[in-house]
mmCIF file of C-alpha atoms and ligand atoms in Angstrom:
data_model
loop_
_atom_site.group_PDB
_atom_site.id
_atom_site.type_symbol
_atom_site.label_atom_id
_atom_site.label_comp_id
_atom_site.label_asym_id
_atom_site.label_seq_id
_atom_site.Cartn_x
_atom_site.Cartn_y
_atom_site.Cartn_z
ATOM 1 C CA UNK W 1 39.877 -23.926 21.772
ATOM 2 C CA UNK W 2 39.597 -21.653 24.784
ATOM 3 C CA UNK W 3 36.756 -21.810 27.297
ATOM 4 C CA UNK W 4 35.736 -18.317 26.233
ATOM 5 C CA UNK W 5 35.213 -19.217 22.565
ATOM 6 C CA UNK W 6 33.025 -22.273 23.081
ATOM 7 C CA UNK W 7 29.699 -20.664 24.022
ATOM 8 C CA UNK W 8 30.113 -18.232 21.094
ATOM 9 C CA UNK W 9 30.290 -21.162 18.707
ATOM 10 C CA UNK W 10 27.221 -22.792 20.247
ATOM 11 C CA UNK W 11 25.204 -19.596 19.892
ATOM 12 C CA UNK W 12 26.170 -19.181 16.266
ATOM 13 C CA UNK W 13 24.352 -22.454 15.495
ATOM 14 C CA UNK W 14 20.967 -21.013 16.438
ATOM 15 C CA UNK W 15 18.919 -20.780 13.290
ATOM 16 C CA UNK W 16 15.698 -18.959 12.415
ATOM 17 C CA UNK W 17 13.469 -21.607 13.987
ATOM 18 C CA UNK W 18 15.366 -21.402 17.284
ATOM 19 C CA UNK W 19 14.795 -17.663 17.442
ATOM 20 C CA UNK W 20 11.232 -17.938 16.142
ATOM 21 C CA UNK W 21 10.392 -20.232 19.046
ATOM 22 C CA UNK W 22 11.412 -17.379 21.350
ATOM 23 C CA UNK W 23 9.395 -14.748 19.487
ATOM 24 C CA UNK W 24 5.925 -13.602 20.560
ATOM 25 C CA UNK W 25 3.100 -15.950 19.511
ATOM 26 C CA UNK W 26 2.041 -13.707 16.632
ATOM 27 C CA UNK W 27 5.536 -13.364 15.211
ATOM 28 C CA UNK W 28 6.031 -17.143 15.373
ATOM 29 C CA UNK W 29 3.390 -17.556 12.661
ATOM 30 C CA UNK W 30 4.388 -14.463 10.711
ATOM 31 C CA UNK W 31 6.021 -14.399 7.294
ATOM 32 C CA UNK W 32 7.982 -11.314 6.272
ATOM 33 C CA UNK W 33 6.344 -8.919 3.793
ATOM 34 C CA UNK W 34 7.095 -10.017 0.233
ATOM 35 C CA UNK W 35 8.460 -6.980 -1.620
ATOM 36 C CA UNK W 36 8.445 -8.782 -4.988
ATOM 37 C CA UNK W 37 11.453 -9.350 -7.216
ATOM 38 C CA UNK W 38 15.027 -8.325 -6.401
ATOM 39 C CA UNK W 39 14.955 -5.099 -8.398
ATOM 40 C CA UNK W 40 18.470 -4.106 -7.448
ATOM 41 C CA UNK W 41 19.789 -7.241 -9.164
ATOM 42 C CA UNK W 42 17.579 -6.626 -12.212
ATOM 43 C CA UNK W 43 18.773 -3.001 -12.454
ATOM 44 C CA UNK W 44 22.352 -4.251 -12.514
ATOM 45 C CA UNK W 45 21.514 -6.813 -15.164
ATOM 46 C CA UNK W 46 19.329 -4.774 -17.524
ATOM 47 C CA UNK W 47 20.435 -1.187 -16.846
ATOM 48 C CA UNK W 48 18.369 1.315 -18.862
ATOM 49 C CA UNK W 49 16.609 -1.570 -20.591
ATOM 50 C CA UNK W 50 14.682 -2.491 -17.444
ATOM 51 C CA UNK W 51 10.949 -1.751 -17.378
ATOM 52 C CA UNK W 52 9.850 -1.666 -13.725
ATOM 53 C CA UNK W 53 6.114 -2.124 -13.499
ATOM 54 C CA UNK W 54 5.876 -4.210 -10.344
ATOM 55 C CA UNK W 55 5.615 -1.865 -7.376
ATOM 56 C CA UNK W 56 2.889 0.677 -8.174
ATOM 57 C CA UNK W 57 5.294 3.576 -8.059
ATOM 58 C CA UNK W 58 4.599 6.875 -9.758
ATOM 59 C CA UNK W 59 6.727 6.961 -12.926
ATOM 60 C CA UNK W 60 6.517 10.773 -13.170
ATOM 61 C CA UNK W 61 8.183 11.325 -9.804
ATOM 62 C CA UNK W 62 7.456 14.089 -7.323
ATOM 63 C CA UNK W 63 7.092 17.787 -7.889
ATOM 64 C CA UNK W 64 10.548 19.280 -8.600
ATOM 65 C CA UNK W 65 9.945 21.375 -5.475
ATOM 66 C CA UNK W 66 10.570 18.225 -3.406
ATOM 67 C CA UNK W 67 14.215 18.070 -4.462
ATOM 68 C CA UNK W 68 14.790 21.741 -3.707
ATOM 69 C CA UNK W 69 13.221 21.355 -0.270
ATOM 70 C CA UNK W 70 15.404 18.334 0.484
ATOM 71 C CA UNK W 71 18.579 20.089 -0.632
ATOM 72 C CA UNK W 72 17.765 22.810 1.820
ATOM 73 C CA UNK W 73 17.727 20.203 4.592
ATOM 74 C CA UNK W 74 21.167 18.839 3.843
ATOM 75 C CA UNK W 75 22.956 21.358 6.027
ATOM 76 C CA UNK W 76 21.187 20.052 9.130
ATOM 77 C CA UNK W 77 21.582 16.298 8.771
ATOM 78 C CA UNK W 78 23.327 16.221 12.138
ATOM 79 C CA UNK W 79 20.142 17.420 13.841
ATOM 80 C CA UNK W 80 17.142 15.257 14.672
ATOM 81 C CA UNK W 81 14.048 16.189 12.687
ATOM 82 C CA UNK W 82 11.010 17.818 14.291
ATOM 83 C CA UNK W 83 9.822 14.871 16.441
ATOM 84 C CA UNK W 84 6.184 15.746 15.795
ATOM 85 C CA UNK W 85 6.462 16.831 12.166
ATOM 86 C CA UNK W 86 4.220 19.741 13.070
ATOM 87 C CA UNK W 87 4.663 21.837 9.929
ATOM 88 C CA UNK W 88 3.686 18.914 7.734
ATOM 89 C CA UNK W 89 0.791 18.054 10.022
ATOM 90 C CA UNK W 90 -0.437 21.648 9.854
ATOM 91 C CA UNK W 91 -0.337 21.536 6.067
ATOM 92 C CA UNK W 92 -2.222 18.228 6.041
ATOM 93 C CA UNK W 93 -4.763 19.492 8.578
ATOM 94 C CA UNK W 94 -5.475 22.514 6.371
ATOM 95 C CA UNK W 95 -5.722 20.328 3.251
ATOM 96 C CA UNK W 96 -8.181 17.867 4.804
ATOM 97 C CA UNK W 97 -10.083 20.282 7.048
ATOM 98 C CA UNK W 98 -9.202 18.443 10.265
ATOM 99 C CA UNK W 99 -7.414 19.307 13.482
ATOM 100 C CA UNK W 100 -3.642 18.798 13.789
ATOM 101 C CA UNK W 101 -4.397 16.457 16.717
ATOM 102 C CA UNK W 102 -6.206 14.146 14.291
ATOM 103 C CA UNK W 103 -3.063 13.374 12.284
ATOM 104 C CA UNK W 104 -0.258 10.894 12.871
ATOM 105 C CA UNK W 105 2.749 10.581 10.570
ATOM 106 C CA UNK W 106 4.302 7.236 9.714
ATOM 107 C CA UNK W 107 7.393 5.931 7.967
ATOM 108 C CA UNK W 108 5.094 4.947 5.129
ATOM 109 C CA UNK W 109 1.448 4.019 5.694
ATOM 110 C CA UNK W 110 2.593 0.384 5.951
ATOM 111 C CA UNK W 111 4.025 1.266 9.364
ATOM 112 C CA UNK W 112 0.742 2.820 10.475
ATOM 113 C CA UNK W 113 -1.316 -0.168 9.290
ATOM 114 C CA UNK W 114 0.972 -2.458 11.309
ATOM 115 C CA UNK W 115 0.759 -0.234 14.388
ATOM 116 C CA UNK W 116 -3.030 -0.166 14.232
ATOM 117 C CA UNK W 117 -2.950 -3.950 14.608
ATOM 118 C CA UNK W 118 -0.368 -3.760 17.385
ATOM 119 C CA UNK W 119 -2.390 -1.182 19.322
ATOM 120 C CA UNK W 120 -5.951 -2.360 18.859
ATOM 121 C CA UNK W 121 -5.803 -6.146 18.458
ATOM 122 C CA UNK W 122 -4.210 -8.954 20.417
ATOM 123 C CA UNK W 123 -4.566 -12.600 21.290
ATOM 124 C CA UNK W 124 -8.194 -13.707 21.349
ATOM 125 C CA UNK W 125 -9.289 -10.765 19.211
ATOM 126 C CA UNK W 126 -10.501 -10.901 15.616
ATOM 127 C CA UNK W 127 -9.597 -8.677 12.715
ATOM 128 C CA UNK W 128 -11.843 -8.661 9.646
ATOM 129 C CA UNK W 129 -10.737 -7.947 6.080
ATOM 130 C CA UNK W 130 -11.504 -9.017 2.536
ATOM 131 C CA UNK W 131 -9.834 -11.785 0.565
ATOM 132 C CA UNK W 132 -7.462 -10.042 -1.865
ATOM 133 C CA UNK W 133 -7.315 -7.114 0.566
ATOM 134 C CA UNK W 134 -3.896 -5.411 0.811
ATOM 135 C CA UNK W 135 -1.302 -7.908 2.110
ATOM 136 C CA UNK W 136 -0.355 -5.822 5.144
ATOM 137 C CA UNK W 137 -3.796 -6.374 6.716
ATOM 138 C CA UNK W 138 -2.990 -10.067 7.216
ATOM 139 C CA UNK W 139 0.539 -9.298 8.415
ATOM 140 C CA UNK W 140 -0.666 -6.747 10.971
ATOM 141 C CA UNK W 141 -3.255 -9.195 12.276
ATOM 142 C CA UNK W 142 -0.783 -12.066 12.552
ATOM 143 C CA UNK W 143 1.901 -9.895 14.123
ATOM 144 C CA UNK W 144 -0.548 -8.751 16.794
ATOM 145 C CA UNK W 145 -1.358 -12.386 17.577
ATOM 146 C CA UNK W 146 -5.002 -11.817 16.623
ATOM 147 C CA UNK W 147 -7.216 -14.064 14.475
ATOM 148 C CA UNK W 148 -7.963 -13.070 10.887
ATOM 149 C CA UNK W 149 -11.510 -13.369 9.575
ATOM 150 C CA UNK W 150 -11.019 -13.262 5.846
ATOM 151 C CA UNK W 151 -14.265 -12.479 4.046
ATOM 152 C CA UNK W 152 -14.851 -13.700 0.497
ATOM 153 C CA UNK W 153 -14.540 -10.988 -2.113
ATOM 154 C CA UNK W 154 -17.176 -10.362 -4.764
ATOM 155 C CA UNK W 155 -16.901 -13.090 -7.424
ATOM 156 C CA UNK W 156 -14.921 -12.705 -10.653
ATOM 157 C CA UNK W 157 -18.227 -12.841 -12.478
ATOM 158 C CA UNK W 158 -19.615 -9.829 -10.599
ATOM 159 C CA UNK W 159 -21.146 -7.404 -13.097
ATOM 160 C CA UNK W 160 -19.570 -4.168 -11.882
ATOM 161 C CA UNK W 161 -16.879 -4.842 -9.269
ATOM 162 C CA UNK W 162 -15.321 -8.298 -9.754
ATOM 163 C CA UNK W 163 -12.996 -9.221 -6.848
ATOM 164 C CA UNK W 164 -14.122 -6.095 -4.977
ATOM 165 C CA UNK W 165 -14.745 -5.910 -1.239
ATOM 166 C CA UNK W 166 -18.127 -7.384 -0.290
ATOM 167 C CA UNK W 167 -19.000 -4.746 2.293
ATOM 168 C CA UNK W 168 -22.221 -6.507 3.365
ATOM 169 C CA UNK W 169 -20.305 -9.718 4.055
ATOM 170 C CA UNK W 170 -17.574 -7.814 5.896
ATOM 171 C CA UNK W 171 -20.148 -6.145 8.168
ATOM 172 C CA UNK W 172 -21.843 -9.506 8.725
ATOM 173 C CA UNK W 173 -18.527 -11.143 9.720
ATOM 174 C CA UNK W 174 -18.088 -8.842 12.711
ATOM 175 C CA UNK W 175 -18.534 -10.606 16.052
ATOM 176 C CA UNK W 176 -18.149 -9.647 19.706
ATOM 177 C CA UNK W 177 -14.449 -10.575 19.333
ATOM 178 C CA UNK W 178 -13.847 -8.158 16.446
ATOM 179 C CA UNK W 179 -11.594 -5.253 17.330
ATOM 180 C CA UNK W 180 -10.515 -4.004 13.933
ATOM 181 C CA UNK W 181 -11.718 -3.994 10.323
ATOM 182 C CA UNK W 182 -9.414 -3.141 7.424
ATOM 183 C CA UNK W 183 -10.770 -2.073 4.046
ATOM 184 C CA UNK W 184 -8.799 -0.574 1.185
ATOM 185 C CA UNK W 185 -10.516 1.890 -1.115
ATOM 186 C CA UNK W 186 -9.308 1.594 -3.820
ATOM 187 C CA UNK W 187 -7.790 -1.785 -3.022
ATOM 188 C CA UNK W 188 -4.420 -3.245 -3.964
ATOM 189 C CA UNK W 189 -4.015 -5.660 -5.784
ATOM 190 C CA UNK W 190 -7.529 -5.659 -7.272
ATOM 191 C CA UNK W 191 -7.833 -1.948 -8.119
ATOM 192 C CA UNK W 192 -11.480 -2.099 -6.989
ATOM 193 C CA UNK W 193 -13.349 0.634 -5.125
ATOM 194 C CA UNK W 194 -16.675 1.672 -3.658
ATOM 195 C CA UNK W 195 -18.700 4.850 -3.384
ATOM 196 C CA UNK W 196 -20.367 7.057 -0.826
ATOM 197 C CA UNK W 197 -23.687 5.249 -0.590
ATOM 198 C CA UNK W 198 -21.991 1.907 0.055
ATOM 199 C CA UNK W 199 -19.636 3.571 2.519
ATOM 200 C CA UNK W 200 -22.405 5.195 4.552
ATOM 201 C CA UNK W 201 -24.487 2.005 4.610
ATOM 202 C CA UNK W 202 -21.422 0.003 5.658
ATOM 203 C CA UNK W 203 -20.489 2.349 8.497
ATOM 204 C CA UNK W 204 -24.051 2.300 9.769
ATOM 205 C CA UNK W 205 -23.645 -1.445 10.306
ATOM 206 C CA UNK W 206 -20.325 -1.274 12.185
ATOM 207 C CA UNK W 207 -20.625 -1.367 15.980
ATOM 208 C CA UNK W 208 -19.250 1.825 17.554
ATOM 209 C CA UNK W 209 -16.622 -0.112 19.533
ATOM 210 C CA UNK W 210 -15.019 -1.632 16.430
ATOM 211 C CA UNK W 211 -12.306 0.414 14.745
ATOM 212 C CA UNK W 212 -12.588 0.594 10.967
ATOM 213 C CA UNK W 213 -9.498 1.432 8.967
ATOM 214 C CA UNK W 214 -9.903 2.771 5.443
ATOM 215 C CA UNK W 215 -6.606 2.378 3.621
ATOM 216 C CA UNK W 216 -6.753 5.088 0.957
ATOM 217 C CA UNK W 217 -3.225 4.803 -0.462
ATOM 218 C CA UNK W 218 -4.562 5.356 -4.013
ATOM 219 C CA UNK W 219 -7.397 7.785 -3.201
ATOM 220 C CA UNK W 220 -5.965 10.707 -5.172
ATOM 221 C CA UNK W 221 -5.916 8.561 -8.319
ATOM 222 C CA UNK W 222 -9.594 7.653 -8.154
ATOM 223 C CA UNK W 223 -11.606 9.814 -10.535
ATOM 224 C CA UNK W 224 -14.714 7.642 -11.012
ATOM 225 C CA UNK W 225 -17.954 9.392 -10.028
ATOM 226 C CA UNK W 226 -18.864 6.380 -7.897
ATOM 227 C CA UNK W 227 -15.682 6.554 -5.799
ATOM 228 C CA UNK W 228 -15.779 8.240 -2.392
ATOM 229 C CA UNK W 229 -13.193 8.748 0.319
ATOM 230 C CA UNK W 230 -14.166 8.110 3.924
ATOM 231 C CA UNK W 231 -12.568 11.392 5.031
ATOM 232 C CA UNK W 232 -15.773 13.476 5.092
ATOM 233 C CA UNK W 233 -17.272 10.887 7.458
ATOM 234 C CA UNK W 234 -14.516 11.225 10.072
ATOM 235 C CA UNK W 235 -16.444 13.898 11.946
ATOM 236 C CA UNK W 236 -19.423 11.576 12.345
ATOM 237 C CA UNK W 237 -17.649 8.336 13.295
ATOM 238 C CA UNK W 238 -14.912 8.462 15.911
ATOM 239 C CA UNK W 239 -14.180 4.760 15.343
ATOM 240 C CA UNK W 240 -13.117 5.575 11.775
ATOM 241 C CA UNK W 241 -9.467 5.810 10.676
ATOM 242 C CA UNK W 242 -8.151 6.774 7.255
ATOM 243 C CA UNK W 243 -4.591 6.120 6.091
ATOM 244 C CA UNK W 244 -2.960 7.944 3.180
ATOM 245 C CA UNK W 245 0.516 7.990 1.688
ATOM 246 C CA UNK W 246 2.999 10.190 -0.154
ATOM 247 C CA UNK W 247 4.308 7.100 -1.999
ATOM 248 C CA UNK W 248 1.782 6.975 -4.835
ATOM 249 C CA UNK W 249 0.142 10.111 -6.245
ATOM 250 C CA UNK W 250 2.862 12.356 -4.820
ATOM 251 C CA UNK W 251 5.677 10.208 -6.219
ATOM 252 C CA UNK W 252 7.720 9.993 -3.001
ATOM 253 C CA UNK W 253 7.865 6.213 -2.432
ATOM 254 C CA UNK W 254 11.609 6.474 -1.759
ATOM 255 C CA UNK W 255 11.121 8.774 1.226
ATOM 256 C CA UNK W 256 8.640 6.584 3.149
ATOM 257 C CA UNK W 257 5.980 8.933 4.488
ATOM 258 C CA UNK W 258 2.372 8.063 5.199
ATOM 259 C CA UNK W 259 -0.212 9.523 7.535
ATOM 260 C CA UNK W 260 -3.276 8.582 9.450
ATOM 261 C CA UNK W 261 -6.374 10.649 10.182
ATOM 262 C CA UNK W 262 -8.665 9.764 13.049
ATOM 263 C CA UNK W 263 -10.147 10.927 16.336
ATOM 264 C CA UNK W 264 -7.678 12.909 18.512
ATOM 265 C CA UNK W 265 -7.990 10.265 21.237
ATOM 266 C CA UNK W 266 -7.090 7.475 18.823
ATOM 267 C CA UNK W 267 -4.105 9.443 17.547
ATOM 268 C CA UNK W 268 -2.945 10.051 21.127
ATOM 269 C CA UNK W 269 -2.991 6.315 21.857
ATOM 270 C CA UNK W 270 -1.184 5.527 18.599
ATOM 271 C CA UNK W 271 1.462 8.097 19.591
ATOM 272 C CA UNK W 272 2.426 5.803 22.464
ATOM 273 C CA UNK W 273 3.906 3.235 20.079
ATOM 274 C CA UNK W 274 5.294 5.624 17.473
ATOM 275 C CA UNK W 275 9.045 5.437 17.246
ATOM 276 C CA UNK W 276 10.877 8.666 18.003
ATOM 277 C CA UNK W 277 11.679 10.783 14.944
ATOM 278 C CA UNK W 278 10.081 8.183 12.669
ATOM 279 C CA UNK W 279 9.918 10.562 9.696
ATOM 280 C CA UNK W 280 13.245 12.113 8.702
ATOM 281 C CA UNK W 281 13.911 15.798 8.093
ATOM 282 C CA UNK W 282 14.413 15.780 4.308
ATOM 283 C CA UNK W 283 11.272 13.678 3.937
ATOM 284 C CA UNK W 284 9.195 16.094 6.041
ATOM 285 C CA UNK W 285 10.423 19.020 3.946
ATOM 286 C CA UNK W 286 9.759 17.225 0.650
ATOM 287 C CA UNK W 287 6.213 16.307 1.676
ATOM 288 C CA UNK W 288 5.414 19.900 2.595
ATOM 289 C CA UNK W 289 6.762 20.990 -0.776
ATOM 290 C CA UNK W 290 4.722 18.527 -2.843
ATOM 291 C CA UNK W 291 1.526 19.523 -1.046
ATOM 292 C CA UNK W 292 2.151 23.035 -2.322
ATOM 293 C CA UNK W 293 2.427 21.985 -5.969
ATOM 294 C CA UNK W 294 -1.128 21.259 -7.045
ATOM 295 C CA UNK W 295 -0.205 21.761 -10.702
ATOM 296 C CA UNK W 296 2.300 18.890 -10.759
ATOM 297 C CA UNK W 297 -0.088 16.609 -8.867
ATOM 298 C CA UNK W 298 -2.921 17.329 -11.309
ATOM 299 C CA UNK W 299 -0.657 16.765 -14.315
ATOM 300 C CA UNK W 300 0.647 13.478 -12.907
ATOM 301 C CA UNK W 301 -2.854 12.215 -12.053
ATOM 302 C CA UNK W 302 -4.161 13.101 -15.502
ATOM 303 C CA UNK W 303 -1.272 11.277 -17.163
ATOM 304 C CA UNK W 304 -1.929 8.224 -14.983
ATOM 305 C CA UNK W 305 -5.649 8.176 -15.775
ATOM 306 C CA UNK W 306 -4.981 8.522 -19.520
ATOM 307 C CA UNK W 307 -2.328 5.791 -19.541
ATOM 308 C CA UNK W 308 -4.482 3.509 -17.393
ATOM 309 C CA UNK W 309 -7.264 3.729 -19.971
ATOM 310 C CA UNK W 310 -4.838 3.351 -22.901
ATOM 311 C CA UNK W 311 -3.069 0.319 -21.420
ATOM 312 C CA UNK W 312 -6.362 -1.290 -20.405
ATOM 313 C CA UNK W 313 -7.623 -0.991 -23.961
ATOM 314 C CA UNK W 314 -4.371 -2.296 -25.440
ATOM 315 C CA UNK W 315 -4.577 -5.355 -23.181
ATOM 316 C CA UNK W 316 -8.201 -5.910 -24.099
ATOM 317 C CA UNK W 317 -7.253 -5.827 -27.791
ATOM 318 C CA UNK W 318 -4.900 -8.702 -26.980
ATOM 319 C CA UNK W 319 -7.850 -10.551 -25.412
ATOM 320 C CA UNK W 320 -6.438 -10.157 -21.924
ATOM 321 C CA UNK W 321 -8.893 -9.328 -19.155
ATOM 322 C CA UNK W 322 -7.920 -6.347 -17.021
ATOM 323 C CA UNK W 323 -10.111 -5.813 -13.966
ATOM 324 C CA UNK W 324 -11.588 -2.336 -13.448
ATOM 325 C CA UNK W 325 -9.127 -0.103 -11.590
ATOM 326 C CA UNK W 326 -9.102 3.336 -10.007
ATOM 327 C CA UNK W 327 -5.406 3.166 -9.153
ATOM 328 C CA UNK W 328 -2.083 3.244 -10.996
ATOM 329 C CA UNK W 329 -2.090 -0.480 -11.735
ATOM 330 C CA UNK W 330 -4.149 -3.120 -13.495
ATOM 331 C CA UNK W 331 -4.783 -6.662 -12.335
ATOM 332 C CA UNK W 332 -4.710 -8.797 -15.473
ATOM 333 C CA UNK W 333 -5.729 -12.422 -16.077
ATOM 334 C CA UNK W 334 -3.144 -14.470 -17.995
ATOM 335 C CA UNK W 335 -4.664 -17.902 -17.383
ATOM 336 C CA UNK W 336 -2.848 -21.182 -16.734
ATOM 337 C CA UNK W 337 0.403 -20.022 -18.389
ATOM 338 C CA UNK W 338 0.777 -16.971 -16.156
ATOM 339 C CA UNK W 339 4.092 -17.974 -14.613
ATOM 340 C CA UNK W 340 5.534 -18.841 -18.031
ATOM 341 C CA UNK W 341 4.440 -15.468 -19.392
ATOM 342 C CA UNK W 342 5.926 -13.717 -16.380
ATOM 343 C CA UNK W 343 9.256 -15.531 -16.724
ATOM 344 C CA UNK W 344 9.416 -14.729 -20.437
ATOM 345 C CA UNK W 345 8.753 -11.041 -19.704
ATOM 346 C CA UNK W 346 11.461 -11.002 -17.040
ATOM 347 C CA UNK W 347 13.898 -12.446 -19.566
ATOM 348 C CA UNK W 348 13.169 -9.321 -21.631
ATOM 349 C CA UNK W 349 13.655 -7.009 -18.671
ATOM 350 C CA UNK W 350 9.971 -6.329 -17.973
ATOM 351 C CA UNK W 351 9.128 -6.742 -14.302
ATOM 352 C CA UNK W 352 5.509 -7.184 -13.191
ATOM 353 C CA UNK W 353 4.194 -8.457 -9.845
ATOM 354 C CA UNK W 354 3.156 -12.112 -9.545
ATOM 355 C CA UNK W 355 -0.038 -12.649 -7.578
ATOM 356 C CA UNK W 356 0.350 -16.201 -6.247
ATOM 357 C CA UNK W 357 0.759 -14.863 -2.713
ATOM 358 C CA UNK W 358 -2.714 -13.346 -2.964
ATOM 359 C CA UNK W 359 -4.274 -16.572 -4.260
ATOM 360 C CA UNK W 360 -4.520 -15.088 -7.761
ATOM 361 C CA UNK W 361 -1.838 -17.185 -9.469
ATOM 362 C CA UNK W 362 -3.468 -16.753 -12.898
ATOM 363 C CA UNK W 363 -3.051 -12.979 -12.733
ATOM 364 C CA UNK W 364 -0.218 -10.470 -12.871
ATOM 365 C CA UNK W 365 -0.396 -6.939 -11.510
ATOM 366 C CA UNK W 366 0.877 -4.330 -13.926
ATOM 367 C CA UNK W 367 1.778 -0.843 -12.735
ATOM 368 C CA UNK W 368 0.681 1.799 -15.240
ATOM 369 C CA UNK W 369 3.897 3.362 -16.480
ATOM 370 C CA UNK W 370 4.739 6.168 -18.850
ATOM 371 C CA UNK W 371 3.657 5.710 -22.481
ATOM 372 C CA UNK W 372 7.169 4.554 -23.335
ATOM 373 C CA UNK W 373 7.190 1.959 -20.534
ATOM 374 C CA UNK W 374 3.694 0.757 -21.381
ATOM 375 C CA UNK W 375 4.641 0.403 -25.035
ATOM 376 C CA UNK W 376 7.781 -1.555 -24.147
ATOM 377 C CA UNK W 377 5.677 -3.857 -21.982
ATOM 378 C CA UNK W 378 3.223 -4.421 -24.841
ATOM 379 C CA UNK W 379 6.034 -5.062 -27.344
ATOM 380 C CA UNK W 380 7.556 -7.644 -24.995
ATOM 381 C CA UNK W 381 4.144 -9.156 -24.376
ATOM 382 C CA UNK W 382 3.455 -9.455 -28.090
ATOM 383 C CA UNK W 383 6.716 -11.312 -28.549
ATOM 384 C CA UNK W 384 5.852 -13.650 -25.663
ATOM 385 C CA UNK W 385 2.268 -14.293 -26.766
ATOM 386 C CA UNK W 386 3.362 -14.907 -30.362
HETATM 387 C C1 LIG S 401 -3.245 -0.396 -0.542
HETATM 388 C C2 LIG S 401 -1.922 0.003 -0.013
HETATM 389 N N1 LIG S 401 -1.847 0.505 1.209
HETATM 390 C C3 LIG S 401 -0.684 0.889 1.757
HETATM 391 C C4 LIG S 401 0.496 0.776 1.049
HETATM 392 C C5 LIG S 401 1.775 1.141 1.737
HETATM 393 O O1 LIG S 401 2.334 2.256 1.184
HETATM 394 P P1 LIG S 401 3.471 3.090 1.913
HETATM 395 O O2 LIG S 401 3.989 2.267 3.051
HETATM 396 O O3 LIG S 401 4.485 3.322 0.863
HETATM 397 O O4 LIG S 401 2.810 4.342 2.386
HETATM 398 C C6 LIG S 401 0.486 0.277 -0.246
HETATM 399 C C7 LIG S 401 1.736 0.121 -1.008
HETATM 400 O O5 LIG S 401 1.818 -0.405 -2.061
HETATM 401 C C8 LIG S 401 -0.761 -0.127 -0.792
HETATM 402 O O6 LIG S 401 -0.829 -0.637 -2.021
#
């Protein structure tokens, strides 16, 4: 063995814990985001027979205009995209009635939620969010090295919004150390939501120096009269941030585009950590195109709402409790045999999302699919429950 080879061999023995010990304090305690089952392997195994209802994707896909817009981009793949994504930002600014300077684009809203933690929280700081709040809130907090204050959700027995965010308790949990509050409306994985009155009362209780992030990934799907987006309140509260995504209602999960709306000053500070060219050219073009196709969006949202109601009823007929949802998924109680039920469904090629990581091991989260997918799920479920 030569003297040159030896140190190489020593280095190759360093395992994850060796590197973790050298990571920043936050990353040392961090666990990677759990994306659910290995769908690529399942696709290989089940082919067309696979029913994918685990990732809250939009089964109807994007407006056909998205594909045309992307094709048009293929001749310039050797060029960097517009670093600022200005055309898309202009379209979003017009849609939401805000200034272009109030918008930041992300490679998915996941990226933006993480960066909010990175920018506004650090060691010694606290970040407040609800139990059963979207998983990325905890990851962003941990990654930033901040302390999570996890507030109990409304109880399962709650008359109208079981497992929903307890906004009073969240406001009460804020201390002098709190830098950031995350709330999701509607929330994943519970599907729960809140309305304008609750929103206004909540914001009135938040100190002006605490940044409140409203994750509205499913906002377009919410059609309940008691649901309200925080967007109209942006003008009144400069400590308010709203995140949205093209992954859900617009059916572009594969392209990874999300955006944030907030005060121009907040966006300018967030810009400092944004990676260069973080949204690619075909994705920018596709997003502009889908914003222009209101007819497809409306059709897709109506289908989702109808299937959500139909599936919810079908589950209820099978004496399974589905929590109220304003999204494209249902959180469903399966009781003590949940993992057995899940395994038996997987054996039939039906993939749902287990909820043990959220502390809801007796539940599975079911994405609302097309009628055909929902029917295949129910058929498989009937075989399992029999
Ligand atoms: C509540 C919520 N927020 C944010 C996201 C992240 O979405 P994306 O990164 O695709 O924009 C998701 C994805 O499932 C979500 O459920």
